[in-house]
Structure formats: structure tokens, C-alpha cells
Amino acid sequence: MKTEKSLRLYKKAVSLMPGGVNSPVRAFKAVGGNPLFIARAKGSKIYDVDGNQYIDYVLSWGPLILGHAHPQVVRALKKAVENGTSYGAPTPLEIELATLVKKAFPSIEKLRMVNSGTEATMSAIRLARGFTKRNKVIKFEGCYHGHVDGLLVSAGSGGATFGVPDSLGVPLSYISETIILPFNDTATFKSTVKKHWKDIACVIVEPVVGNMGCILPREDFLEVLRRETDKYGIVLIFDEVMTGFRVSFGGAQQFYRIKPDLTCLGKVIGGGLPVGAYGGKKEIMSLVAPEGRVYQAGTLSGNPIAMTAGIETLKILSRPETYKELESKMNHLEEGLKDAAFRAAVNVKFYRAGTIFCTYFTDKEVVDAKTAKNSDTEKFKRFFMGMLQKGVYIAPSQFEAGFISLAHTDSDIEKTVRVAYKTFKEL
Ligand code: PMP
């Protein structure tokens, strides 16, 4: 595998940008080595500047559920660009995408388009605070909701704790408004809410956690969140930036049959362009400016190019056969990877929700942030490098999820399984 050009570019990039990248995990810090610079992508493959080809399971961290450069999306984008890239005024396209999103998510009665997942969660929290006139937010340990100041915080030791910021530049006073609880722990959740409900504006949760690998909610976890928040007038926010259109067409809320008050979306709804959205109950959304007094705005929000990519993506996802096809591809990959690990006698736990998956190097069940840390990250590093060198690109961190797309073929999956078997054997 030649990587001279990537290395040369990386050295140049480091002199221009912090860590040589515009988003931290891209820098390969968790796995060592230098990041690959990508020249182009098509379908299930990405190609780096040295001409290496990889089967891609990162898919721009989730959005490209149709695969890269899907012909229908590309055609529509070319046409849209000819009409101008942004007007800062309403367009019919915003109505079209909003309608498609609403169809998939019946809990969303009204929504607002933004430009990223971070903007969606940040705005949803402001809205929940405005609606309830309370300040505190409950989040769960290991859930990532974008780089929102008050959410860049990890848990202290167990139980209901007030944490410390994960990042410099986040005032302790902001963090003091965030309560961090362990994921999947209904008892701690119930007792915390009972004690602090008068101050709690909202609970924000990744209904399936994709930001510490892939962690599924226990049977009654989401149900308890719904019941308790209802009881105390707390706004329940599902952050479906990653799970939306991936756990199922209607996200984790459709799969688990729980209706949150607000939902945050991103990734897939932009079809590979920068889009986020937040939406939910009419009575809450009506508080957003200009209807109400919760301010939130964006120069490029709802711009016609991003809307076009989202519309074409959701149109294809709306076809009845699409999710059957995705499911069958994912089953194929899941069975293959589990079997490869078994034959190579490597202890792994494989989790999967719709088209999101993760392989942990542990023999213990992973149910929360603490148990995720049981995974042998040294082994993961070697696994990552082994897969990469043999032409399979997975996320460069144990605590990131993998994604599959409609463009992944049987032969891609079979090659992935062969490569995984070889790599497992080398561990
Ligand atoms: N929420 C979740 C669940 C996410 O996975 C992410 C991004 N990985 C975000 C929010 C933030 O989205 P963005 O990177 O578009 O700001």
C-alpha cells in the first residue's frame, strides 16, 4: 500500500490546520498512523490520492446511505446548481424535504432546517428550556450530541453526578446545568428525575448509541424515559442525527415505538451535504422565531443544494424495497463477520441496529460507556490497520460505528469478510 502522497499532503495540512484536519477523528489519532487523503469516491468505494481503493464503511460518518455519488443525487445536484446556490429566501425545496421528513417521522409535526447535527441539538435544547422555563439537561454517559458547550461533558463515577468538561473553553457554570447519567440504567434515571424534576428542562438521548460503538437500549429503557418525562413535564429529545433513516426508515423511534417530544436529525437527511433539522410537537415548535420567542437562525439554512441532495436521498429511501435490501446486506455482513471471528477464535461482541454496527474486542456484553471500555483498543488498532492495508476502510476508532449503504454489493461484503478473517487471524 503506497501512501507517499497522503503523507506529503498531511505534512502540508498540519502546517495549515490543527492536526491537519477539519474534524478531530479524521486524524487517525486513536489508531496511530497518518490519515489518508481522499481523491474521489463512487458507490461503496473510496480512492485515496495514491490510487488505493477501499470498501468504505465510514460513508462520511453515516450520511451516504445510498453510497457515494449516487447518479440520481448527482444529476439533481448538477441541475440545482445551475439555478443558483443560495437565496436566503424560502424555496419550494424546503417544503418538499420537510414533507418527506414528516412522512417518515410522525412525531414531527413541524420542523426547522439547520446546517449540522450540532446546530440541531443545540437549538432543540434552547427550545426545550424556553418551553419549560427550566434550565437543566439530562444526558447519558458516552452519548455524543455534537460539540455543544453544555453537552461536551462526560460522567463522573457512576450514579447521578455532575461532571467535568471534556474540553477546555467550556465554563464549569455551563456544565453545572448538565446532569450525566449512565445509559440503560432506569433506576438511577428514575430517582434523579424524581429529585430534580423542577429544574429539568429536557432529557436528550441517542436512542441507539452510535458514538461509543453501537449500544442498544435495554428492553424498557426508552419506555421509562418516555413515561417519566411525561409525568414531570420534561421534554424528551431523541437525537436521531445518526439513527434517523438508519435504524429504520422512521429511525429508532419507529423501531422501538416511542414518540419523543422533539427529534434531532442530520447526516442522511442531507444526502452528503451539510443539513440538520429539529422538530416535534407543534406546541413546542411554535415557540421558535419568528412564531415564538426562542431565537434560532441560519444564513445558509435550507439552502437549495443541500435540500436537493436530501430530497433525492429520501425519495429513494421511501421506496418499499429499499429497507429490505439494506436489511439483507446488513444480515450478510453481520453473519459473515461473526463467523469470521468465530473461525479465527477471536473474542468479539458484534452489535447492530439497522445499518449501524460495531465490533468490540471483548467477551463481555457492552451496554453502556463503562462496559464499552472493556474493549481491547490495542487489538482494535491492529484490526483497523490490517483491514485498511487489505482495502477495507472502517472508522479509525473503536468508539465509532460502522455503516453500510445500498451500494455495497455481495462481492464487497464477501471480500470484507475474507479480509476480516485474515486480519482476525493476525491478531
Ligand atoms: N448527534 C449525534 C448522535 C451524532 O452522531 C453527531 C455527529 N456524529 C452529532 C449529533 C453532531 O452532528 P454534526 O457533526 O453534523 O454537527
mmCIF file of C-alpha atoms in Angstrom, residues 112-424:
data_model
loop_
_atom_site.group_PDB
_atom_site.id
_atom_site.type_symbol
_atom_site.label_atom_id
_atom_site.label_comp_id
_atom_site.label_asym_id
_atom_site.label_seq_id
_atom_site.Cartn_x
_atom_site.Cartn_y
_atom_site.Cartn_z
ATOM 1 C CA ARG A 112 -36.696 23.689 11.253
ATOM 2 C CA MET A 113 -33.771 23.000 8.921
ATOM 3 C CA VAL A 114 -30.272 23.851 10.101
ATOM 4 C CA ASN A 115 -26.779 23.058 8.798
ATOM 5 C CA SER A 116 -25.438 20.341 11.094
ATOM 6 C CA GLY A 117 -26.326 17.879 13.812
ATOM 7 C CA THR A 118 -24.692 20.141 16.370
ATOM 8 C CA GLU A 119 -26.934 23.028 15.407
ATOM 9 C CA ALA A 120 -29.958 20.746 15.684
ATOM 10 C CA THR A 121 -29.199 19.544 19.227
ATOM 11 C CA MET A 122 -28.093 22.982 20.425
ATOM 12 C CA SER A 123 -31.304 24.544 19.128
ATOM 13 C CA ALA A 124 -33.535 21.757 20.461
ATOM 14 C CA ILE A 125 -32.106 22.254 23.932
ATOM 15 C CA ARG A 126 -32.608 26.016 23.804
ATOM 16 C CA LEU A 127 -36.175 25.373 22.709
ATOM 17 C CA ALA A 128 -36.835 22.864 25.489
ATOM 18 C CA ARG A 129 -35.503 25.382 28.020
ATOM 19 C CA GLY A 130 -37.671 28.121 26.548
ATOM 20 C CA PHE A 131 -40.716 25.876 26.609
ATOM 21 C CA THR A 132 -40.342 24.572 30.156
ATOM 22 C CA LYS A 133 -38.666 27.667 31.632
ATOM 23 C CA ARG A 134 -36.278 25.275 33.361
ATOM 24 C CA ASN A 135 -32.501 25.040 32.825
ATOM 25 C CA LYS A 136 -31.079 21.603 33.470
ATOM 26 C CA VAL A 137 -30.457 18.957 30.837
ATOM 27 C CA ILE A 138 -30.037 15.231 31.376
ATOM 28 C CA LYS A 139 -27.648 13.488 29.030
ATOM 29 C CA PHE A 140 -26.231 9.989 29.140
ATOM 30 C CA GLU A 141 -22.632 8.998 29.567
ATOM 31 C CA GLY A 142 -20.997 8.179 26.237
ATOM 32 C CA CYS A 143 -23.701 9.828 24.108
ATOM 33 C CA TYR A 144 -22.390 12.474 21.725
ATOM 34 C CA HIS A 145 -24.666 15.267 20.621
ATOM 35 C CA GLY A 146 -22.235 17.424 18.680
ATOM 36 C CA HIS A 147 -19.848 19.972 20.128
ATOM 37 C CA VAL A 148 -22.473 21.945 22.049
ATOM 38 C CA ASP A 149 -20.757 23.557 25.083
ATOM 39 C CA GLY A 150 -23.084 22.186 27.727
ATOM 40 C CA LEU A 151 -23.013 18.669 26.259
ATOM 41 C CA LEU A 152 -19.239 18.287 25.999
ATOM 42 C CA VAL A 153 -19.131 16.570 29.309
ATOM 43 C CA SER A 154 -18.522 13.028 30.481
ATOM 44 C CA ALA A 155 -19.760 11.339 33.630
ATOM 45 C CA GLY A 156 -18.054 11.161 36.991
ATOM 46 C CA SER A 157 -18.090 7.853 38.803
ATOM 47 C CA GLY A 158 -21.484 6.154 38.427
ATOM 48 C CA GLY A 159 -24.844 7.410 39.614
ATOM 49 C CA ALA A 160 -26.215 10.876 39.166
ATOM 50 C CA THR A 161 -23.132 13.025 39.017
ATOM 51 C CA PHE A 162 -22.273 16.452 37.822
ATOM 52 C CA GLY A 163 -19.299 16.043 35.524
ATOM 53 C CA VAL A 164 -16.296 17.991 34.331
ATOM 54 C CA PRO A 165 -15.948 19.425 30.831
ATOM 55 C CA ASP A 166 -14.302 17.258 28.158
ATOM 56 C CA SER A 167 -12.901 20.362 26.504
ATOM 57 C CA LEU A 168 -11.007 23.463 27.516
ATOM 58 C CA GLY A 169 -13.074 26.571 26.941
ATOM 59 C CA VAL A 170 -16.267 25.174 28.394
ATOM 60 C CA PRO A 171 -17.117 27.091 31.568
ATOM 61 C CA LEU A 172 -17.899 24.979 34.616
ATOM 62 C CA SER A 173 -21.005 27.077 35.070
ATOM 63 C CA TYR A 174 -22.381 25.710 31.750
ATOM 64 C CA ILE A 175 -21.652 22.161 32.773
ATOM 65 C CA SER A 176 -23.376 22.669 36.083
ATOM 66 C CA GLU A 177 -26.627 22.719 34.112
ATOM 67 C CA THR A 178 -25.954 19.229 32.725
ATOM 68 C CA ILE A 179 -26.732 16.051 34.629
ATOM 69 C CA ILE A 180 -24.939 12.967 33.328
ATOM 70 C CA LEU A 181 -26.417 9.541 33.904
ATOM 71 C CA PRO A 182 -25.395 6.045 32.841
ATOM 72 C CA PHE A 183 -27.129 4.792 29.694
ATOM 73 C CA ASN A 184 -29.533 1.876 30.185
ATOM 74 C CA ASP A 185 -29.834 2.452 33.952
ATOM 75 C CA THR A 186 -33.524 3.052 34.605
ATOM 76 C CA ALA A 187 -33.274 3.065 38.413
ATOM 77 C CA THR A 188 -30.747 5.915 38.504
ATOM 78 C CA PHE A 189 -32.750 7.809 35.920
ATOM 79 C CA LYS A 190 -35.990 7.499 37.879
ATOM 80 C CA SER A 191 -34.503 8.572 41.184
ATOM 81 C CA THR A 192 -32.690 11.556 39.613
ATOM 82 C CA VAL A 193 -35.788 12.804 37.860
ATOM 83 C CA LYS A 194 -37.866 12.409 40.981
ATOM 84 C CA LYS A 195 -35.405 14.530 42.931
ATOM 85 C CA HIS A 196 -34.571 17.264 40.380
ATOM 86 C CA TRP A 197 -37.581 17.433 38.040
ATOM 87 C CA LYS A 198 -38.462 21.037 38.897
ATOM 88 C CA ASP A 199 -35.152 22.135 37.345
ATOM 89 C CA ILE A 200 -35.021 19.726 34.410
ATOM 90 C CA ALA A 201 -35.954 21.132 31.010
ATOM 91 C CA CYS A 202 -35.154 18.109 28.897
ATOM 92 C CA VAL A 203 -33.630 14.697 28.521
ATOM 93 C CA ILE A 204 -31.522 14.220 25.395
ATOM 94 C CA VAL A 205 -30.566 10.731 24.317
ATOM 95 C CA GLU A 206 -29.208 8.790 21.374
ATOM 96 C CA PRO A 207 -31.927 6.082 21.368
ATOM 97 C CA VAL A 208 -29.317 3.701 19.963
ATOM 98 C CA VAL A 209 -25.884 4.981 20.895
ATOM 99 C CA GLY A 210 -23.632 5.266 17.859
ATOM 100 C CA ASN A 211 -20.918 7.309 19.480
ATOM 101 C CA MET A 212 -19.327 4.690 21.688
ATOM 102 C CA GLY A 213 -19.552 1.976 19.060
ATOM 103 C CA CYS A 214 -23.116 0.735 18.809
ATOM 104 C CA ILE A 215 -25.068 0.226 22.012
ATOM 105 C CA LEU A 216 -28.667 -0.899 22.059
ATOM 106 C CA PRO A 217 -31.215 0.313 24.595
ATOM 107 C CA ARG A 218 -32.353 -2.318 27.094
ATOM 108 C CA GLU A 219 -35.893 -3.520 26.670
ATOM 109 C CA ASP A 220 -37.625 -0.904 28.816
ATOM 110 C CA PHE A 221 -35.074 1.915 28.832
ATOM 111 C CA LEU A 222 -36.662 4.231 26.255
ATOM 112 C CA GLU A 223 -40.121 3.419 27.579
ATOM 113 C CA VAL A 224 -39.102 4.532 31.064
ATOM 114 C CA LEU A 225 -37.611 7.746 29.667
ATOM 115 C CA ARG A 226 -40.921 8.457 27.931
ATOM 116 C CA ARG A 227 -43.095 7.619 30.937
ATOM 117 C CA GLU A 228 -41.073 9.606 33.469
ATOM 118 C CA THR A 229 -40.598 12.696 31.292
ATOM 119 C CA ASP A 230 -44.337 12.733 30.622
ATOM 120 C CA LYS A 231 -45.025 12.501 34.324
ATOM 121 C CA TYR A 232 -42.872 15.522 35.201
ATOM 122 C CA GLY A 233 -43.435 17.746 32.151
ATOM 123 C CA ILE A 234 -39.862 17.281 30.898
ATOM 124 C CA VAL A 235 -39.189 17.497 27.154
ATOM 125 C CA LEU A 236 -37.869 14.221 25.740
ATOM 126 C CA ILE A 237 -35.417 14.770 22.877
ATOM 127 C CA PHE A 238 -34.295 11.878 20.688
ATOM 128 C CA ASP A 239 -31.043 12.711 18.980
ATOM 129 C CA GLU A 240 -31.533 10.717 15.788
ATOM 130 C CA VAL A 241 -28.780 12.501 13.868
ATOM 131 C CA MET A 242 -27.148 9.111 13.356
ATOM 132 C CA THR A 243 -30.078 6.719 13.807
ATOM 133 C CA GLY A 244 -32.560 8.619 11.612
ATOM 134 C CA PHE A 245 -33.224 6.618 8.411
ATOM 135 C CA ARG A 246 -30.651 4.074 9.601
ATOM 136 C CA VAL A 247 -32.160 2.074 12.487
ATOM 137 C CA SER A 248 -35.266 2.028 10.299
ATOM 138 C CA PHE A 249 -36.881 4.427 7.819
ATOM 139 C CA GLY A 250 -38.507 6.252 10.746
ATOM 140 C CA GLY A 251 -35.408 5.993 12.919
ATOM 141 C CA ALA A 252 -35.116 4.381 16.339
ATOM 142 C CA GLN A 253 -38.446 5.881 17.396
ATOM 143 C CA GLN A 254 -40.259 3.858 14.750
ATOM 144 C CA PHE A 255 -38.323 0.695 15.585
ATOM 145 C CA TYR A 256 -38.867 0.971 19.358
ATOM 146 C CA ARG A 257 -42.305 2.636 19.043
ATOM 147 C CA ILE A 258 -41.589 5.557 21.324
ATOM 148 C CA LYS A 259 -42.640 9.080 20.399
ATOM 149 C CA PRO A 260 -40.284 11.765 21.685
ATOM 150 C CA ASP A 261 -41.382 15.396 22.008
ATOM 151 C CA LEU A 262 -38.527 16.648 19.838
ATOM 152 C CA THR A 263 -36.253 14.879 17.371
ATOM 153 C CA CYS A 264 -32.868 15.976 16.049
ATOM 154 C CA LEU A 265 -31.813 14.842 12.601
ATOM 155 C CA GLY A 266 -28.767 15.307 10.375
ATOM 156 C CA LYS A 267 -26.466 13.104 8.278
ATOM 157 C CA VAL A 268 -28.802 11.084 5.968
ATOM 158 C CA ILE A 269 -31.343 13.904 5.514
ATOM 159 C CA GLY A 270 -28.628 15.955 3.809
ATOM 160 C CA GLY A 271 -27.598 13.171 1.435
ATOM 161 C CA GLY A 272 -23.936 14.096 1.979
ATOM 162 C CA LEU A 273 -24.405 17.863 2.146
ATOM 163 C CA PRO A 274 -24.500 19.906 5.355
ATOM 164 C CA VAL A 275 -28.025 19.604 6.767
ATOM 165 C CA GLY A 276 -29.530 19.141 10.186
ATOM 166 C CA ALA A 277 -33.074 19.544 11.433
ATOM 167 C CA TYR A 278 -35.011 19.617 14.659
ATOM 168 C CA GLY A 279 -38.712 19.186 15.008
ATOM 169 C CA GLY A 280 -41.544 17.745 17.008
ATOM 170 C CA LYS A 281 -44.755 18.744 18.731
ATOM 171 C CA LYS A 282 -46.464 21.779 17.238
ATOM 172 C CA GLU A 283 -46.999 23.425 20.610
ATOM 173 C CA ILE A 284 -43.241 23.340 21.298
ATOM 174 C CA MET A 285 -42.056 24.176 17.768
ATOM 175 C CA SER A 286 -44.379 27.209 17.666
ATOM 176 C CA LEU A 287 -42.062 28.855 20.155
ATOM 177 C CA VAL A 288 -39.284 29.056 17.536
ATOM 178 C CA ALA A 289 -38.747 32.509 15.984
ATOM 179 C CA PRO A 290 -40.454 34.125 14.134
ATOM 180 C CA GLU A 291 -43.560 32.382 15.517
ATOM 181 C CA GLY A 292 -42.285 32.498 19.057
ATOM 182 C CA ARG A 293 -39.559 33.912 21.254
ATOM 183 C CA VAL A 294 -36.879 31.209 21.049
ATOM 184 C CA TYR A 295 -34.347 32.647 18.617
ATOM 185 C CA GLN A 296 -32.564 30.479 16.068
ATOM 186 C CA ALA A 297 -31.430 31.385 12.563
ATOM 187 C CA GLY A 298 -29.023 30.476 9.729
ATOM 188 C CA THR A 299 -27.716 32.247 6.609
ATOM 189 C CA LEU A 300 -27.493 29.004 4.624
ATOM 190 C CA SER A 301 -30.230 27.036 6.412
ATOM 191 C CA GLY A 302 -32.495 25.214 3.958
ATOM 192 C CA ASN A 303 -30.291 26.174 1.007
ATOM 193 C CA PRO A 304 -31.423 24.674 -2.302
ATOM 194 C CA ILE A 305 -28.350 22.497 -2.927
ATOM 195 C CA ALA A 306 -28.452 20.735 0.428
ATOM 196 C CA MET A 307 -32.245 20.380 0.200
ATOM 197 C CA THR A 308 -31.901 18.778 -3.238
ATOM 198 C CA ALA A 309 -29.434 16.126 -2.041
ATOM 199 C CA GLY A 310 -31.713 15.358 0.909
ATOM 200 C CA ILE A 311 -34.855 15.154 -1.227
ATOM 201 C CA GLU A 312 -33.341 12.735 -3.753
ATOM 202 C CA THR A 313 -31.928 10.584 -0.950
ATOM 203 C CA LEU A 314 -35.211 10.365 0.933
ATOM 204 C CA LYS A 315 -37.136 9.676 -2.289
ATOM 205 C CA ILE A 316 -35.039 6.567 -2.867
ATOM 206 C CA LEU A 317 -35.280 5.566 0.788
ATOM 207 C CA SER A 318 -39.092 5.907 0.595
ATOM 208 C CA ARG A 319 -39.329 3.051 -1.925
ATOM 209 C CA PRO A 320 -40.736 -0.032 -0.206
ATOM 210 C CA GLU A 321 -37.963 -2.386 -1.363
ATOM 211 C CA THR A 322 -35.086 -0.186 -0.128
ATOM 212 C CA TYR A 323 -35.047 -1.232 3.520
ATOM 213 C CA LYS A 324 -35.497 -4.905 2.674
ATOM 214 C CA GLU A 325 -32.393 -4.638 0.532
ATOM 215 C CA LEU A 326 -30.437 -2.781 3.220
ATOM 216 C CA GLU A 327 -31.510 -5.315 5.822
ATOM 217 C CA SER A 328 -30.389 -8.236 3.705
ATOM 218 C CA LYS A 329 -26.967 -6.657 3.017
ATOM 219 C CA MET A 330 -26.508 -5.954 6.698
ATOM 220 C CA ASN A 331 -27.548 -9.518 7.664
ATOM 221 C CA HIS A 332 -24.991 -10.847 5.204
ATOM 222 C CA LEU A 333 -22.233 -8.683 6.716
ATOM 223 C CA GLU A 334 -23.252 -9.450 10.304
ATOM 224 C CA GLU A 335 -23.304 -13.220 9.770
ATOM 225 C CA GLY A 336 -20.023 -13.102 7.857
ATOM 226 C CA LEU A 337 -18.151 -11.057 10.453
ATOM 227 C CA LYS A 338 -19.438 -13.123 13.380
ATOM 228 C CA ASP A 339 -18.485 -16.317 11.584
ATOM 229 C CA ALA A 340 -15.026 -14.961 10.657
ATOM 230 C CA ALA A 341 -14.336 -14.046 14.296
ATOM 231 C CA PHE A 342 -15.550 -17.469 15.439
ATOM 232 C CA ARG A 343 -13.367 -19.332 12.909
ATOM 233 C CA ALA A 344 -10.362 -17.188 13.847
ATOM 234 C CA ALA A 345 -11.100 -17.804 17.546
ATOM 235 C CA VAL A 346 -11.142 -14.079 18.398
ATOM 236 C CA ASN A 347 -13.440 -12.906 21.157
ATOM 237 C CA VAL A 348 -15.666 -10.166 19.827
ATOM 238 C CA LYS A 349 -19.087 -8.776 20.553
ATOM 239 C CA PHE A 350 -20.918 -7.603 17.487
ATOM 240 C CA TYR A 351 -23.860 -5.195 17.795
ATOM 241 C CA ARG A 352 -26.038 -3.856 15.114
ATOM 242 C CA ALA A 353 -29.135 -1.664 14.741
ATOM 243 C CA GLY A 354 -30.471 -1.439 11.194
ATOM 244 C CA THR A 355 -27.500 -0.326 9.094
ATOM 245 C CA ILE A 356 -25.290 0.766 12.023
ATOM 246 C CA PHE A 357 -22.830 -1.725 13.517
ATOM 247 C CA CYS A 358 -19.788 -2.176 15.725
ATOM 248 C CA THR A 359 -17.353 -4.938 16.650
ATOM 249 C CA TYR A 360 -15.904 -4.762 20.160
ATOM 250 C CA PHE A 361 -12.879 -6.820 21.162
ATOM 251 C CA THR A 362 -14.276 -8.227 24.392
ATOM 252 C CA ASP A 363 -16.206 -11.280 25.539
ATOM 253 C CA LYS A 364 -18.430 -9.219 27.849
ATOM 254 C CA GLU A 365 -21.721 -7.644 26.828
ATOM 255 C CA VAL A 366 -21.496 -3.923 26.056
ATOM 256 C CA VAL A 367 -24.444 -1.988 27.494
ATOM 257 C CA ASP A 368 -23.037 1.416 28.463
ATOM 258 C CA ALA A 369 -19.928 3.614 28.459
ATOM 259 C CA LYS A 370 -18.264 1.647 31.229
ATOM 260 C CA THR A 371 -18.662 -1.753 29.556
ATOM 261 C CA ALA A 372 -17.648 -0.286 26.177
ATOM 262 C CA LYS A 373 -14.290 0.452 27.762
ATOM 263 C CA ASN A 374 -13.765 -3.312 28.263
ATOM 264 C CA SER A 375 -12.929 -3.497 24.587
ATOM 265 C CA ASP A 376 -9.254 -4.103 23.848
ATOM 266 C CA THR A 377 -8.372 -0.908 21.969
ATOM 267 C CA GLU A 378 -4.838 -2.126 21.187
ATOM 268 C CA LYS A 379 -6.379 -5.062 19.357
ATOM 269 C CA PHE A 380 -8.749 -2.699 17.598
ATOM 270 C CA LYS A 381 -5.808 -0.605 16.361
ATOM 271 C CA ARG A 382 -4.226 -3.676 14.792
ATOM 272 C CA PHE A 383 -7.572 -4.731 13.363
ATOM 273 C CA PHE A 384 -8.090 -1.289 11.837
ATOM 274 C CA MET A 385 -4.620 -1.228 10.232
ATOM 275 C CA GLY A 386 -4.955 -4.804 8.969
ATOM 276 C CA MET A 387 -8.317 -4.056 7.351
ATOM 277 C CA LEU A 388 -7.039 -0.800 5.832
ATOM 278 C CA GLN A 389 -3.962 -2.419 4.335
ATOM 279 C CA LYS A 390 -6.182 -5.036 2.712
ATOM 280 C CA GLY A 391 -8.577 -2.485 1.219
ATOM 281 C CA VAL A 392 -11.340 -2.073 3.798
ATOM 282 C CA TYR A 393 -11.893 1.332 5.367
ATOM 283 C CA ILE A 394 -13.563 1.287 8.794
ATOM 284 C CA ALA A 395 -13.783 4.158 11.275
ATOM 285 C CA PRO A 396 -10.391 4.914 12.841
ATOM 286 C CA SER A 397 -11.617 4.467 16.427
ATOM 287 C CA GLN A 398 -13.108 1.631 18.466
ATOM 288 C CA PHE A 399 -15.788 4.001 19.697
ATOM 289 C CA GLU A 400 -17.231 4.924 16.321
ATOM 290 C CA ALA A 401 -19.889 2.971 14.482
ATOM 291 C CA GLY A 402 -19.705 1.370 11.057
ATOM 292 C CA PHE A 403 -22.283 1.959 8.329
ATOM 293 C CA ILE A 404 -23.437 0.101 5.261
ATOM 294 C CA SER A 405 -25.037 1.516 2.108
ATOM 295 C CA LEU A 406 -27.298 0.382 -0.716
ATOM 296 C CA ALA A 407 -24.212 0.438 -2.948
ATOM 297 C CA HIS A 408 -22.427 -2.352 -1.048
ATOM 298 C CA THR A 409 -22.565 -5.462 -3.214
ATOM 299 C CA ASP A 410 -22.444 -9.116 -2.212
ATOM 300 C CA SER A 411 -18.907 -9.274 -3.514
ATOM 301 C CA ASP A 412 -17.910 -6.215 -1.408
ATOM 302 C CA ILE A 413 -19.315 -7.947 1.649
ATOM 303 C CA GLU A 414 -17.674 -11.264 0.838
ATOM 304 C CA LYS A 415 -14.317 -9.533 0.353
ATOM 305 C CA THR A 416 -14.807 -7.681 3.654
ATOM 306 C CA VAL A 417 -15.468 -10.958 5.451
ATOM 307 C CA ARG A 418 -12.393 -12.630 3.885
ATOM 308 C CA VAL A 419 -10.237 -9.659 4.866
ATOM 309 C CA ALA A 420 -11.708 -9.615 8.380
ATOM 310 C CA TYR A 421 -10.960 -13.334 8.807
ATOM 311 C CA LYS A 422 -7.335 -12.849 7.719
ATOM 312 C CA THR A 423 -6.977 -9.814 9.972
ATOM 313 C CA PHE A 424 -8.578 -11.573 12.963
#
